[in-house]
């Protein structure tokens, strides 16, 4: 007996999130159809020009904007950035380096430092427990 597998598909919003792109900037055929796992793999492995262009110049979704600025997504919101930004807008914001961005970067650095401290502490506790 042969099994007929139907390909798993996802909504365009899910595929855009996995690709790290802003859905509203994607071509209409991408926004309107569903994307199979094989199609997603193909887009990730060999991205078409429109995808390379979006990743390079944007507009970028908030998670990408936050990562490029070195802040959290909620830090973006506190700074008043609620829309997608292009690479040029991100670079201009970095060059301007407003006070809120400096503050959010410092906050993010503290969060990373604390996370590293907790990770080291847990590793030391596990080593101690394994040694006893």
mmCIF file of C-alpha atoms in Angstrom:
data_model
loop_
_atom_site.group_PDB
_atom_site.id
_atom_site.type_symbol
_atom_site.label_atom_id
_atom_site.label_comp_id
_atom_site.label_asym_id
_atom_site.label_seq_id
_atom_site.Cartn_x
_atom_site.Cartn_y
_atom_site.Cartn_z
ATOM 1 C CA UNK A 1 0.000 0.000 0.000
ATOM 2 C CA UNK A 2 1.375 3.417 -0.909
ATOM 3 C CA UNK A 3 0.714 6.370 1.287
ATOM 4 C CA UNK A 4 -0.139 9.664 -0.298
ATOM 5 C CA UNK A 5 1.450 12.306 1.858
ATOM 6 C CA UNK A 6 -0.018 15.720 1.564
ATOM 7 C CA UNK A 7 2.658 18.341 1.942
ATOM 8 C CA UNK A 8 2.542 20.337 5.148
ATOM 9 C CA UNK A 9 1.772 23.939 4.411
ATOM 10 C CA UNK A 10 1.906 27.110 6.445
ATOM 11 C CA UNK A 11 0.312 30.496 6.230
ATOM 12 C CA UNK A 12 2.312 33.216 4.503
ATOM 13 C CA UNK A 13 2.721 35.055 7.839
ATOM 14 C CA UNK A 14 4.378 31.994 9.384
ATOM 15 C CA UNK A 15 6.662 31.534 6.388
ATOM 16 C CA UNK A 16 7.601 35.239 6.453
ATOM 17 C CA UNK A 17 8.453 34.980 10.134
ATOM 18 C CA UNK A 18 10.648 31.927 9.507
ATOM 19 C CA UNK A 19 12.369 33.767 6.640
ATOM 20 C CA UNK A 20 12.840 36.915 8.737
ATOM 21 C CA UNK A 21 11.008 39.193 6.315
ATOM 22 C CA UNK A 22 8.201 41.727 6.575
ATOM 23 C CA UNK A 23 5.163 40.047 4.999
ATOM 24 C CA UNK A 24 3.602 43.240 3.628
ATOM 25 C CA UNK A 25 6.764 43.875 1.580
ATOM 26 C CA UNK A 26 6.750 40.396 -0.011
ATOM 27 C CA UNK A 27 5.321 39.839 -3.501
ATOM 28 C CA UNK A 28 1.554 39.376 -3.746
ATOM 29 C CA UNK A 29 1.834 35.718 -4.818
ATOM 30 C CA UNK A 30 3.777 34.971 -1.624
ATOM 31 C CA UNK A 31 1.291 36.886 0.551
ATOM 32 C CA UNK A 32 -1.772 35.231 -0.948
ATOM 33 C CA UNK A 33 -0.773 31.563 -1.154
ATOM 34 C CA UNK A 34 0.277 28.951 1.320
ATOM 35 C CA UNK A 35 3.879 27.782 1.557
ATOM 36 C CA UNK A 36 4.869 24.132 1.830
ATOM 37 C CA UNK A 37 7.834 23.012 3.906
ATOM 38 C CA UNK A 38 9.647 22.074 0.697
ATOM 39 C CA UNK A 39 9.022 25.537 -0.744
ATOM 40 C CA UNK A 40 10.259 27.138 2.483
ATOM 41 C CA UNK A 41 13.397 24.997 2.401
ATOM 42 C CA UNK A 42 13.968 26.018 -1.218
ATOM 43 C CA UNK A 43 13.526 29.707 -0.332
ATOM 44 C CA UNK A 44 16.032 29.378 2.509
ATOM 45 C CA UNK A 45 18.553 27.366 0.487
ATOM 46 C CA UNK A 46 18.426 29.348 -2.737
ATOM 47 C CA UNK A 47 16.563 32.624 -2.107
ATOM 48 C CA UNK A 48 15.113 34.383 -5.161
ATOM 49 C CA UNK A 49 16.180 37.961 -5.875
ATOM 50 C CA UNK A 50 13.101 39.496 -4.199
ATOM 51 C CA UNK A 51 13.932 37.671 -0.954
ATOM 52 C CA UNK A 52 17.612 38.645 -1.064
ATOM 53 C CA UNK A 53 16.594 42.261 -1.697
ATOM 54 C CA UNK A 54 14.135 42.250 1.224
ATOM 55 C CA UNK A 55 16.722 40.763 3.577
ATOM 56 C CA UNK A 56 19.331 43.262 2.419
ATOM 57 C CA UNK A 57 17.325 46.504 2.305
ATOM 58 C CA UNK A 58 14.028 45.842 4.075
ATOM 59 C CA UNK A 59 11.617 46.908 5.229
ATOM 60 C CA UNK A 60 12.462 44.616 8.118
ATOM 61 C CA UNK A 61 10.078 43.180 10.741
ATOM 62 C CA UNK A 62 10.465 44.328 14.353
ATOM 63 C CA UNK A 63 12.526 41.309 15.516
ATOM 64 C CA UNK A 64 15.101 42.022 12.796
ATOM 65 C CA UNK A 65 15.085 45.762 13.539
ATOM 66 C CA UNK A 66 15.565 45.047 17.246
ATOM 67 C CA UNK A 67 18.449 42.650 16.577
ATOM 68 C CA UNK A 68 20.191 45.091 14.233
ATOM 69 C CA UNK A 69 19.877 47.864 16.811
ATOM 70 C CA UNK A 70 20.938 45.610 19.688
ATOM 71 C CA UNK A 71 17.758 46.104 21.708
ATOM 72 C CA UNK A 72 14.663 44.085 22.634
ATOM 73 C CA UNK A 73 11.374 44.276 20.754
ATOM 74 C CA UNK A 74 9.763 45.897 23.791
ATOM 75 C CA UNK A 75 12.688 48.351 23.840
ATOM 76 C CA UNK A 76 11.738 49.357 20.299
ATOM 77 C CA UNK A 77 8.183 50.006 21.436
ATOM 78 C CA UNK A 78 9.398 52.070 24.401
ATOM 79 C CA UNK A 79 11.484 54.068 21.934
ATOM 80 C CA UNK A 80 8.426 54.709 19.774
ATOM 81 C CA UNK A 81 9.456 52.442 16.888
ATOM 82 C CA UNK A 82 6.357 50.455 16.011
ATOM 83 C CA UNK A 83 6.643 50.113 12.230
ATOM 84 C CA UNK A 84 8.954 48.169 9.959
ATOM 85 C CA UNK A 85 12.181 49.977 9.078
ATOM 86 C CA UNK A 86 14.468 49.785 6.058
ATOM 87 C CA UNK A 87 18.189 49.152 6.384
ATOM 88 C CA UNK A 88 18.838 52.853 5.632
ATOM 89 C CA UNK A 89 16.448 53.914 8.408
ATOM 90 C CA UNK A 90 18.144 51.526 10.847
ATOM 91 C CA UNK A 91 21.576 52.889 9.923
ATOM 92 C CA UNK A 92 20.311 56.469 10.306
ATOM 93 C CA UNK A 93 18.939 55.630 13.740
ATOM 94 C CA UNK A 94 22.273 54.080 14.735
ATOM 95 C CA UNK A 95 24.114 57.186 13.523
ATOM 96 C CA UNK A 96 21.707 59.495 15.358
ATOM 97 C CA UNK A 97 22.017 57.298 18.485
ATOM 98 C CA UNK A 98 19.123 58.885 20.421
ATOM 99 C CA UNK A 99 19.021 58.683 24.204
ATOM 100 C CA UNK A 100 16.345 55.973 24.235
ATOM 101 C CA UNK A 101 18.518 53.764 21.996
ATOM 102 C CA UNK A 102 21.536 54.203 24.274
ATOM 103 C CA UNK A 103 19.397 53.341 27.307
ATOM 104 C CA UNK A 104 17.826 50.276 25.660
ATOM 105 C CA UNK A 105 21.214 48.999 24.480
ATOM 106 C CA UNK A 106 22.547 49.335 28.040
ATOM 107 C CA UNK A 107 19.487 47.496 29.372
ATOM 108 C CA UNK A 108 19.951 44.725 26.796
ATOM 109 C CA UNK A 109 23.636 44.403 27.725
ATOM 110 C CA UNK A 110 22.657 43.994 31.400
ATOM 111 C CA UNK A 111 20.084 41.350 30.490
ATOM 112 C CA UNK A 112 22.691 39.387 28.506
ATOM 113 C CA UNK A 113 25.211 39.708 31.338
ATOM 114 C CA UNK A 114 22.686 38.424 33.885
ATOM 115 C CA UNK A 115 21.679 35.535 31.613
ATOM 116 C CA UNK A 116 25.343 34.539 31.257
ATOM 117 C CA UNK A 117 25.820 34.732 35.043
ATOM 118 C CA UNK A 118 22.803 32.476 35.645
ATOM 119 C CA UNK A 119 24.004 30.012 32.998
ATOM 120 C CA UNK A 120 27.448 29.823 34.619
ATOM 121 C CA UNK A 121 25.888 29.377 38.063
ATOM 122 C CA UNK A 122 23.685 26.513 36.848
ATOM 123 C CA UNK A 123 26.631 24.839 35.126
ATOM 124 C CA UNK A 124 28.687 25.086 38.327
ATOM 125 C CA UNK A 125 25.792 23.628 40.345
ATOM 126 C CA UNK A 126 25.452 20.733 37.887
ATOM 127 C CA UNK A 127 29.196 20.066 38.038
ATOM 128 C CA UNK A 128 29.073 20.067 41.840
ATOM 129 C CA UNK A 129 26.084 17.703 41.859
ATOM 130 C CA UNK A 130 27.777 15.366 39.373
ATOM 131 C CA UNK A 131 30.969 15.358 41.432
ATOM 132 C CA UNK A 132 29.289 14.331 44.679
#
